[in-house]
Short mmCIF file of C-alpha atoms and ligand atoms in Angstrom, two decimals:
data_model
loop_
_atom_site.label_atom_id
_atom_site.label_comp_id
_atom_site.label_asym_id
_atom_site.label_seq_id
_atom_site.Cartn_x
_atom_site.Cartn_y
_atom_site.Cartn_z
CA MET P 28 -84.62 -97.73 -63.53
CA ILE P 29 -86.69 -99.22 -61.34
CA SER P 30 -88.48 -102.55 -62.56
CA MET P 31 -89.63 -104.57 -59.61
CA HIS P 32 -92.53 -106.52 -61.54
CA THR P 33 -91.00 -108.30 -64.24
CA SER P 34 -87.08 -108.37 -65.70
CA PRO P 35 -85.80 -106.74 -69.05
CA THR P 36 -84.05 -109.89 -69.61
CA ALA P 37 -86.93 -112.08 -69.25
CA SER P 38 -88.11 -114.38 -72.04
CA LEU P 39 -91.13 -112.66 -73.63
CA GLY P 40 -94.91 -113.59 -74.47
CA LYS P 41 -95.23 -115.30 -70.94
CA ASN P 42 -95.75 -114.32 -67.42
CA ALA P 43 -96.18 -110.71 -67.07
CA ASN P 44 -93.51 -110.47 -69.51
CA GLY P 45 -94.14 -108.61 -72.55
CA GLY P 46 -94.22 -104.79 -73.62
CA LEU P 47 -92.97 -103.70 -70.30
CA ASN P 48 -89.79 -105.42 -70.65
CA VAL P 49 -89.16 -104.44 -74.09
CA TYR P 50 -89.55 -100.87 -73.23
CA VAL P 51 -86.63 -100.95 -70.41
CA ARG P 52 -84.49 -103.22 -72.26
CA GLU P 53 -84.48 -100.88 -75.58
CA VAL P 54 -84.27 -97.85 -73.85
CA CYS P 55 -81.65 -98.66 -71.65
CA SER P 56 -79.56 -99.66 -74.63
CA ALA P 57 -80.42 -96.43 -76.74
CA PHE P 58 -79.41 -94.36 -73.62
CA SER P 59 -75.91 -96.22 -73.30
CA ASP P 60 -75.16 -95.17 -76.91
CA ARG P 61 -75.96 -91.75 -76.00
CA GLY P 62 -73.11 -91.96 -73.08
CA ILE P 63 -76.15 -92.51 -69.99
CA ALA P 64 -75.53 -95.01 -67.67
CA THR P 65 -78.25 -96.74 -65.86
CA ASP P 66 -78.69 -99.61 -63.02
CA ILE P 67 -81.98 -101.52 -63.60
CA PHE P 68 -83.14 -102.84 -60.34
CA THR P 69 -85.04 -106.07 -60.51
CA ARG P 70 -86.17 -109.42 -59.00
CA LEU P 71 -84.06 -112.36 -59.21
CA GLN P 72 -86.36 -115.22 -60.70
CA SER P 73 -84.23 -118.18 -59.64
CA SER P 74 -81.12 -118.91 -57.45
CA GLU P 75 -78.81 -119.78 -60.71
CA ASP P 76 -79.47 -115.98 -61.78
CA PRO P 77 -76.21 -114.04 -61.50
CA VAL P 78 -76.15 -110.75 -59.36
CA PHE P 79 -75.47 -108.18 -61.60
CA GLU P 80 -75.91 -108.94 -65.85
CA ALA P 81 -74.77 -106.36 -68.45
CA LEU P 82 -77.66 -105.16 -70.86
CA ALA P 83 -75.24 -102.40 -72.78
CA PRO P 84 -71.88 -101.28 -72.29
CA LEU P 85 -73.41 -98.57 -70.08
CA SER P 86 -76.29 -100.54 -68.41
CA ARG P 87 -76.24 -103.13 -65.79
CA VAL P 88 -79.52 -105.56 -64.25
CA ILE P 89 -79.09 -106.03 -60.44
CA TYR P 90 -81.11 -108.89 -59.66
CA LEU P 91 -82.56 -108.55 -55.74
CA PRO P 92 -83.68 -111.46 -53.91
CA ALA P 93 -87.94 -110.61 -53.33
CA GLY P 94 -90.97 -112.38 -53.41
CA ASN P 95 -89.69 -114.97 -56.07
CA GLY P 96 -92.96 -116.93 -57.32
CA LEU P 97 -95.44 -114.46 -55.66
CA ASP P 98 -97.84 -112.94 -58.46
CA LYS P 99 -98.28 -109.25 -58.65
CA TYR P 100 -101.01 -108.74 -56.13
CA SER P 101 -98.82 -110.54 -53.18
CA LEU P 102 -95.54 -108.33 -54.60
CA ILE P 103 -96.98 -105.28 -53.03
CA ASN P 104 -96.03 -106.82 -49.94
CA GLU P 105 -92.16 -107.03 -51.06
CA VAL P 106 -92.02 -103.49 -51.80
CA PRO P 107 -90.51 -102.37 -48.73
CA SER P 108 -87.82 -104.98 -48.48
CA PHE P 109 -87.13 -104.21 -52.48
CA ALA P 110 -86.81 -100.81 -51.86
CA SER P 111 -84.35 -101.17 -48.55
CA GLN P 112 -82.33 -103.41 -50.89
CA VAL P 113 -82.02 -100.90 -53.49
CA ALA P 114 -80.91 -98.46 -50.56
CA ALA P 115 -78.15 -100.57 -49.25
CA PHE P 116 -77.09 -101.55 -52.70
CA ALA P 117 -76.55 -97.82 -53.53
CA ALA P 118 -74.92 -97.20 -50.29
CA SER P 119 -72.64 -99.74 -50.72
CA ALA P 120 -71.34 -98.86 -53.81
CA GLY P 121 -71.37 -95.25 -53.26
CA ILE P 122 -73.82 -94.03 -55.71
CA GLN P 123 -76.01 -90.94 -56.30
CA TYR P 124 -78.27 -91.24 -58.91
CA ASP P 125 -79.45 -88.19 -61.17
CA LEU P 126 -82.73 -89.70 -61.59
CA LEU P 127 -85.15 -92.60 -61.03
CA PHE P 128 -87.38 -93.87 -63.47
CA SER P 129 -89.90 -96.48 -62.39
CA HIS P 130 -92.10 -98.90 -64.20
CA TYR P 131 -95.62 -99.55 -63.32
CA TRP P 132 -97.18 -99.18 -59.99
CA LEU P 133 -95.13 -101.87 -57.92
CA SER P 134 -92.02 -100.22 -58.90
CA GLY P 135 -93.89 -96.61 -58.82
CA GLU P 136 -94.31 -97.73 -54.90
CA VAL P 137 -90.37 -98.62 -54.47
CA ALA P 138 -89.68 -95.20 -55.92
CA CYS P 139 -92.34 -93.17 -53.93
CA LEU P 140 -89.73 -95.01 -50.55
CA LEU P 141 -86.84 -94.24 -51.93
CA ARG P 142 -86.60 -90.80 -53.24
CA PRO P 143 -85.23 -88.22 -52.51
CA GLN P 144 -82.39 -89.85 -50.84
CA LEU P 145 -81.48 -92.56 -53.49
CA ALA P 146 -81.77 -89.49 -56.20
CA ALA P 147 -83.31 -85.96 -56.32
CA ARG P 148 -85.86 -86.52 -59.07
CA TRP P 149 -88.53 -89.20 -60.08
CA VAL P 150 -90.16 -90.01 -63.06
CA HIS P 151 -92.67 -92.49 -63.42
CA ILE P 152 -94.69 -94.37 -66.39
CA ALA P 153 -97.39 -96.38 -65.67
CA HIS P 154 -97.13 -98.65 -68.57
CA THR P 155 -100.84 -99.76 -67.75
CA LEU P 156 -103.41 -98.42 -65.13
CA GLY P 157 -105.51 -100.13 -63.23
CA LEU P 158 -109.04 -97.94 -64.17
CA VAL P 159 -108.26 -98.43 -67.48
CA LYS P 160 -108.09 -101.81 -67.44
CA ASN P 161 -111.05 -102.58 -65.22
CA ARG P 162 -113.28 -100.48 -67.60
CA SER P 163 -113.21 -102.64 -70.38
CA LEU P 164 -112.56 -106.23 -68.71
CA ALA P 165 -112.92 -109.43 -71.02
CA SER P 166 -116.03 -111.29 -69.50
CA GLY P 167 -114.63 -113.93 -66.25
CA ALA P 168 -111.49 -111.51 -66.22
CA ARG P 169 -110.08 -110.74 -62.32
CA PRO P 170 -110.37 -106.85 -62.10
CA GLU P 171 -107.65 -105.07 -60.84
CA PRO P 172 -107.87 -104.38 -56.87
CA ALA P 173 -108.54 -101.00 -55.22
CA LEU P 174 -105.32 -100.97 -53.38
CA ARG P 175 -103.43 -100.87 -57.22
CA ILE P 176 -105.72 -98.12 -58.24
CA ARG P 177 -104.75 -95.95 -54.87
CA ILE P 178 -101.04 -96.47 -55.05
CA GLU P 179 -101.51 -95.54 -58.98
CA ALA P 180 -103.31 -92.15 -57.77
CA GLU P 181 -100.45 -91.50 -55.11
CA ILE P 182 -98.11 -92.06 -57.70
CA ALA P 183 -99.72 -89.92 -60.61
CA GLN P 184 -99.74 -87.18 -57.51
CA GLN P 185 -96.37 -86.99 -56.35
CA ALA P 186 -93.95 -88.43 -58.83
CA ASP P 187 -91.84 -85.28 -60.30
CA LEU P 188 -92.78 -86.37 -63.83
CA LEU P 189 -95.22 -88.88 -65.52
CA VAL P 190 -94.38 -90.32 -68.70
CA ALA P 191 -97.53 -91.51 -71.09
CA SER P 192 -97.42 -93.58 -74.19
CA THR P 193 -100.36 -91.58 -75.82
CA SER P 194 -102.65 -88.47 -75.40
CA ASP P 195 -105.52 -90.80 -74.15
CA GLU P 196 -102.91 -91.92 -71.48
CA VAL P 197 -102.31 -88.37 -69.93
CA ASP P 198 -106.14 -87.59 -69.90
CA GLU P 199 -106.64 -91.15 -67.60
CA LEU P 200 -103.65 -89.41 -65.31
CA VAL P 201 -104.91 -86.08 -65.02
CA THR P 202 -108.86 -86.76 -65.06
CA SER P 203 -108.85 -90.21 -63.56
CA TYR P 204 -105.84 -89.91 -61.33
CA GLY P 205 -105.51 -86.29 -60.50
CA ALA P 206 -102.25 -85.62 -61.91
CA ASN P 207 -101.39 -82.34 -62.77
CA PRO P 208 -101.37 -81.82 -66.33
CA ASP P 209 -98.10 -79.55 -66.28
CA ARG P 210 -96.08 -82.92 -65.13
CA VAL P 211 -97.24 -85.58 -67.85
CA PHE P 212 -95.66 -85.76 -71.04
CA VAL P 213 -96.50 -88.24 -73.82
CA VAL P 214 -93.35 -90.09 -75.22
CA PRO P 215 -94.43 -93.16 -77.70
CA PRO P 216 -92.62 -96.10 -77.24
CA GLY P 217 -90.56 -97.49 -80.51
CA VAL P 218 -89.94 -100.29 -82.47
CA ASP P 219 -86.50 -101.56 -83.72
CA LEU P 220 -86.41 -100.53 -87.36
CA THR P 221 -83.29 -102.31 -88.37
CA SER P 222 -84.84 -105.60 -87.17
CA PHE P 223 -88.75 -105.19 -87.86
CA ARG P 224 -88.88 -104.67 -91.43
CA PRO P 225 -90.58 -106.17 -94.58
CA LEU P 226 -89.38 -109.50 -95.54
CA ASP P 227 -90.01 -111.60 -98.71
CA ARG P 228 -92.94 -113.53 -97.81
CA ALA P 229 -92.09 -116.96 -99.24
CA GLU P 230 -88.87 -116.59 -97.63
CA ALA P 231 -90.15 -115.66 -94.31
CA ARG P 232 -92.70 -118.87 -94.48
CA ARG P 233 -89.72 -120.68 -95.30
CA LYS P 234 -87.90 -119.85 -92.85
CA ILE P 235 -91.00 -120.55 -90.29
CA GLY P 236 -91.37 -123.39 -91.70
CA TYR P 237 -94.75 -123.25 -93.03
CA SER P 238 -95.68 -123.95 -96.07
CA GLY P 239 -99.90 -123.76 -95.66
CA GLY P 240 -102.55 -120.90 -97.27
CA PRO P 241 -103.29 -117.87 -95.61
CA LEU P 242 -102.32 -116.93 -92.19
CA LEU P 243 -103.55 -115.17 -89.23
CA LEU P 244 -101.14 -114.24 -86.42
CA PHE P 245 -101.91 -113.38 -82.64
CA VAL P 246 -98.59 -112.37 -80.68
CA GLY P 247 -98.84 -111.82 -76.97
CA ARG P 248 -99.10 -112.59 -73.53
CA LEU P 249 -102.14 -114.93 -73.33
CA GLU P 250 -104.40 -113.38 -70.86
CA ARG P 251 -108.25 -112.65 -71.27
CA LEU P 252 -107.26 -108.86 -71.64
CA LYS P 253 -105.23 -109.93 -75.22
CA GLY P 254 -108.92 -111.63 -76.76
CA VAL P 255 -107.40 -114.41 -78.22
CA GLU P 256 -110.67 -116.05 -77.99
CA ILE P 257 -112.42 -113.16 -80.58
CA ALA P 258 -109.69 -114.17 -83.28
CA ILE P 259 -110.27 -117.96 -82.64
CA ARG P 260 -114.17 -117.50 -83.33
CA ALA P 261 -113.39 -114.98 -86.39
CA LEU P 262 -111.53 -117.50 -87.82
CA ALA P 263 -114.00 -120.41 -87.20
CA LEU P 264 -116.66 -118.04 -88.82
CA LEU P 265 -114.03 -117.46 -91.93
CA SER P 266 -113.56 -121.32 -92.23
CA ASP P 267 -116.93 -122.25 -92.92
CA ARG P 268 -117.19 -120.04 -95.90
CA ALA P 269 -114.82 -119.23 -98.38
CA HIS P 270 -111.43 -120.00 -96.65
CA PRO P 271 -111.20 -123.76 -95.70
CA ASP P 272 -107.08 -123.48 -95.31
CA LEU P 273 -107.25 -120.43 -93.22
CA ARG P 274 -104.61 -121.06 -90.24
CA LEU P 275 -103.80 -118.89 -86.99
CA MET P 276 -100.61 -119.08 -85.30
CA VAL P 277 -100.56 -117.94 -81.80
CA LEU P 278 -97.44 -116.82 -80.52
CA GLY P 279 -96.82 -116.41 -76.29
CA GLU P 280 -97.77 -118.33 -73.32
CA ASP P 281 -99.89 -117.98 -70.42
CA SER P 282 -99.59 -115.40 -67.57
CA ARG P 283 -98.50 -116.73 -64.21
CA ASP P 284 -100.50 -114.29 -62.34
CA ALA P 285 -104.01 -115.84 -64.26
CA ASP P 286 -106.16 -117.95 -62.16
CA GLU P 287 -106.68 -120.69 -64.95
CA SER P 288 -104.35 -121.48 -68.25
CA GLU P 289 -105.87 -119.35 -70.77
CA LYS P 290 -104.15 -121.50 -73.26
CA ASP P 291 -106.08 -124.71 -72.34
CA ARG P 292 -109.19 -122.52 -72.63
CA LEU P 293 -108.83 -121.21 -76.20
CA LYS P 294 -107.93 -124.68 -77.06
CA ALA P 295 -111.09 -125.93 -75.47
CA ILE P 296 -112.86 -123.08 -77.67
CA ALA P 297 -110.74 -123.59 -80.49
CA SER P 298 -112.10 -127.59 -80.08
CA VAL P 299 -115.77 -126.69 -79.86
CA LEU P 300 -115.89 -124.21 -82.88
CA GLY P 301 -114.21 -127.42 -84.77
CA VAL P 302 -110.98 -125.39 -85.72
CA ARG P 303 -108.56 -126.86 -83.42
CA ASP P 304 -106.67 -128.11 -86.24
CA ARG P 305 -106.27 -124.76 -87.69
CA VAL P 306 -104.75 -123.14 -84.62
CA ASP P 307 -100.96 -123.81 -83.92
CA PHE P 308 -100.11 -122.86 -80.48
CA LEU P 309 -96.70 -122.06 -80.59
CA GLY P 310 -95.94 -121.03 -77.19
CA SER P 311 -93.44 -117.86 -76.84
CA VAL P 312 -91.02 -117.14 -79.71
CA ALA P 313 -88.06 -115.27 -79.06
CA HIS P 314 -87.92 -111.47 -80.10
CA HIS P 315 -85.35 -111.68 -82.95
CA GLU P 316 -87.28 -114.23 -84.65
CA LEU P 317 -90.71 -112.32 -85.03
CA PRO P 318 -90.17 -110.27 -88.12
CA TYR P 319 -90.24 -113.80 -89.70
CA PHE P 320 -93.75 -114.55 -88.46
CA TYR P 321 -95.01 -110.88 -89.08
CA SER P 322 -93.82 -110.73 -92.73
CA ALA P 323 -94.87 -114.52 -93.08
CA ALA P 324 -98.52 -113.45 -92.13
CA ASP P 325 -101.48 -112.35 -94.35
CA ALA P 326 -102.85 -110.31 -90.73
CA CYS P 327 -102.17 -109.98 -87.69
CA VAL P 328 -104.96 -109.97 -85.21
CA MET P 329 -105.18 -108.41 -81.91
CA PRO P 330 -108.49 -108.33 -80.42
CA SER P 331 -107.40 -106.38 -77.16
CA TYR P 332 -109.86 -105.49 -74.78
CA SER P 333 -107.89 -102.52 -73.53
CA GLU P 334 -103.88 -101.89 -74.84
CA SER P 335 -101.95 -98.71 -73.27
CA PHE P 336 -100.14 -99.02 -76.58
CA GLY P 337 -99.77 -102.18 -78.47
CA LEU P 338 -95.96 -102.84 -79.42
CA VAL P 339 -97.20 -106.06 -81.28
CA GLY P 340 -99.38 -103.74 -83.78
CA LEU P 341 -96.21 -101.70 -84.40
CA GLU P 342 -93.97 -104.32 -84.87
CA ALA P 343 -96.45 -105.61 -87.39
CA GLN P 344 -96.62 -102.59 -89.46
CA ALA P 345 -92.97 -102.40 -89.43
CA CYS P 346 -93.04 -105.77 -91.15
CA GLY P 347 -95.53 -104.46 -93.65
CA CYS P 348 -97.84 -106.90 -91.97
CA PRO P 349 -101.70 -105.54 -92.07
CA VAL P 350 -103.17 -105.17 -88.23
CA VAL P 351 -106.56 -105.97 -87.79
CA SER P 352 -106.90 -104.69 -84.34
CA SER P 353 -109.54 -103.45 -81.24
CA ASP P 354 -110.20 -99.69 -81.75
CA VAL P 355 -108.61 -99.08 -78.03
CA PRO P 356 -106.74 -96.08 -77.05
CA GLY P 357 -103.47 -97.37 -77.18
CA LEU P 358 -103.92 -99.10 -80.68
CA ARG P 359 -105.77 -96.25 -82.31
CA SER P 360 -102.25 -94.38 -82.05
CA VAL P 361 -100.17 -97.42 -83.96
CA VAL P 362 -103.33 -98.46 -86.61
CA ARG P 363 -105.07 -96.31 -89.17
CA ASP P 364 -107.98 -97.25 -90.22
CA GLU P 365 -108.42 -98.52 -93.78
CA VAL P 366 -105.30 -97.62 -94.36
CA SER P 367 -102.48 -99.61 -92.32
CA GLY P 368 -105.39 -102.57 -91.15
CA TYR P 369 -108.65 -102.02 -89.55
CA LEU P 370 -109.97 -100.77 -86.12
CA ILE P 371 -112.64 -102.27 -84.68
CA HIS P 372 -115.62 -101.28 -82.64
CA GLY P 373 -116.58 -103.45 -79.80
CA ASN P 374 -115.51 -107.16 -79.55
CA ASP P 375 -117.58 -109.07 -81.98
CA PRO P 376 -115.83 -111.83 -83.58
CA ALA P 377 -118.10 -111.56 -86.97
CA ALA P 378 -116.84 -107.89 -87.41
CA TYR P 379 -113.16 -109.48 -86.98
CA ALA P 380 -114.20 -112.21 -89.74
CA GLU P 381 -115.37 -109.96 -92.40
CA ARG P 382 -112.50 -107.09 -92.35
CA ILE P 383 -109.99 -110.11 -92.20
CA GLY P 384 -112.23 -111.54 -95.33
CA ARG P 385 -111.65 -108.25 -97.22
CA LEU P 386 -107.84 -108.52 -96.40
CA LEU P 387 -107.83 -112.27 -97.57
CA ALA P 388 -110.30 -111.22 -100.78
CA ASP P 389 -107.85 -108.51 -102.22
CA PRO P 390 -104.15 -109.44 -101.48
CA GLN P 391 -103.19 -105.96 -103.70
CA MET P 392 -105.00 -103.82 -101.32
CA ALA P 393 -103.71 -106.00 -98.00
CA GLN P 394 -100.11 -105.30 -99.57
CA GLN P 395 -100.81 -101.73 -99.98
CA MET P 396 -101.92 -101.52 -96.36
CA GLY P 397 -99.10 -103.28 -95.28
CA ARG P 398 -96.90 -100.79 -97.30
CA HIS P 399 -98.55 -98.07 -95.49
CA GLY P 400 -98.17 -99.34 -91.82
CA SER P 401 -94.60 -100.25 -92.88
CA LEU P 402 -94.03 -96.29 -93.73
CA LEU P 403 -96.18 -95.14 -90.62
CA ALA P 404 -93.92 -97.24 -88.59
CA GLN P 405 -90.82 -95.22 -89.69
CA ARG P 406 -91.82 -92.47 -87.14
CA PHE P 407 -91.66 -94.57 -83.98
CA SER P 408 -87.98 -95.77 -83.52
CA TRP P 409 -86.27 -96.38 -80.01
CA ASN P 410 -84.08 -93.73 -80.75
CA ARG P 411 -86.48 -91.47 -80.99
CA THR P 412 -88.12 -92.44 -77.93
CA ALA P 413 -84.61 -91.92 -75.65
CA ASP P 414 -84.11 -88.40 -77.55
CA ARG P 415 -87.42 -87.31 -76.41
CA LEU P 416 -87.09 -89.00 -72.69
CA GLU P 417 -83.46 -87.56 -72.28
CA THR P 418 -84.52 -83.99 -73.21
CA LEU P 419 -87.19 -84.47 -70.54
CA PHE P 420 -85.28 -86.09 -68.14
CA ASP P 421 -82.81 -83.28 -68.51
CA ARG P 422 -85.03 -80.78 -67.71
CA VAL P 423 -86.12 -82.39 -64.73
CA ILE P 424 -82.70 -82.59 -63.52
CA GLU P 425 -81.91 -79.33 -64.10
CA ASP P 426 -85.34 -78.40 -62.30
CA GLY P 427 -84.25 -80.15 -59.18
CA GLN P 428 -80.65 -78.61 -58.77
CA ALA P 429 -82.22 -74.89 -59.39
CA ARG P 430 -84.90 -75.98 -56.46
CA VAL P 431 -81.89 -77.50 -54.72
CA GLN P 432 -79.82 -74.01 -54.85
CA LEU P 433 -83.08 -71.77 -54.34
CA ASN P 434 -83.52 -73.64 -50.76
CA VAL P 435 -79.56 -73.10 -49.80
CA GLY P 436 -79.87 -69.26 -50.68
CA ARG P 437 -82.74 -69.13 -48.78
CA ASP P 438 -80.76 -70.89 -45.69
N1 UDP W 501 -93.33 -110.93 -77.39
C1 UDP W 501 -92.20 -111.60 -77.76
N2 UDP W 501 -92.80 -113.24 -78.15
C2 UDP W 501 -93.62 -113.55 -78.07
C3 UDP W 501 -95.19 -112.79 -77.75
C4 UDP W 501 -94.52 -111.59 -77.23
O1 UDP W 501 -91.33 -111.47 -78.42
O2 UDP W 501 -94.00 -114.75 -78.14
C5 UDP W 501 -93.04 -109.54 -77.15
C6 UDP W 501 -93.86 -108.56 -78.74
O3 UDP W 501 -92.83 -108.70 -79.47
C7 UDP W 501 -94.04 -107.55 -77.88
C8 UDP W 501 -94.27 -108.11 -76.44
O4 UDP W 501 -93.83 -109.02 -76.51
O5 UDP W 501 -92.68 -106.80 -78.35
C9 UDP W 501 -95.77 -107.44 -76.04
O6 UDP W 501 -95.66 -105.96 -75.98
P1 UDP W 501 -96.82 -105.55 -76.38
O7 UDP W 501 -96.98 -104.05 -75.76
O8 UDP W 501 -98.02 -105.23 -77.45
O9 UDP W 501 -98.21 -106.03 -75.05
P2 UDP W 501 -97.89 -106.12 -73.65
O10 UDP W 501 -97.05 -107.27 -73.03
O11 UDP W 501 -97.57 -105.11 -73.32
O12 UDP W 501 -99.40 -106.20 -73.14
#
């Protein structure tokens, strides 16, 4: 596994640490349960970090010194050094891997340099795509550079197999990036259904120390892309009307790659709107504590400008929390409009306020939506994700072996 950008052991919801990290961690744990060993190559974050860390019985993280403190755009310059350290590690340990699985464009570029020497076959997952992000940027957000998009196209055309989280992502890879449709497969990510399940609301509120009225929740990295401003504006609209005790909890921290602090910007907006005292910025919260927050909330709000999947929406639904989200491809594959929450077209805070108002006005309907959400979430689990990946990986490895035999035969 190449995860150069971020580490599966990093604390979530800040800097660039979010869905990708959860994905790598959960898939490697599920693979370990199946007897499939993984080495995850990532960057050393501090000099105190160990060189190795066990993630699961058959999975270890290998930390390599490269580009500490650099933003993602500068990290591309570190790719050759990172790749040669991976190669040197494998050579000194005498390991020949069966497969490379790269995550995000930076790691894809690492894999481009390493194969076929390090492993005969290479599978890539983009997690997000620069072209898709640029198409629906929040105002003031920094566009993804042309270099990233060029590299993504190179990866899409060269990897032996591409994993996409949704069928929309398949279309993008094929039509916008020139991938061969026969080599792109949908494998939805999952949720840990044993931890993320509906808990008693009163008990959950006690656990998180909340004794107020109706509660909205936002969970995620704080960047423009996540649209938290829209949630704050919706709260302000609702506070003026029938919900004077409504609060919004914001879980997550600033992204290091951003030019300015999104948290400071959001606080300033809340102050101007007169709702600063109704928005609690709790910073990043440990993943295992999130089921209490989702179970305590009346709605989870996800006004993202784009989302390749949206694990938060899935986790909220698994906990029986209705989701009010933007109608973007990733979230469309998780949230069912009017069934497990609401999908909202466009970025108008009034539309969010209207749907949240509907949920607050009819607790029975909200509960029903929560129940539907937790039922829908049962279709997604990391075991299922790992099953599908394993099948695809077996096929691509066998295909590689068959080609080697064919070439030997020709010689
Ligand atoms: N997360 C967390 N603590 C936080 C904020 C986020 O554990 O304070 C986790 C969240 O539960 C989810 C992931 O980070 O599993 C974010 O994934 P998502 O796909 O929603 O967004 P991404 O980061 O991939 O854009």
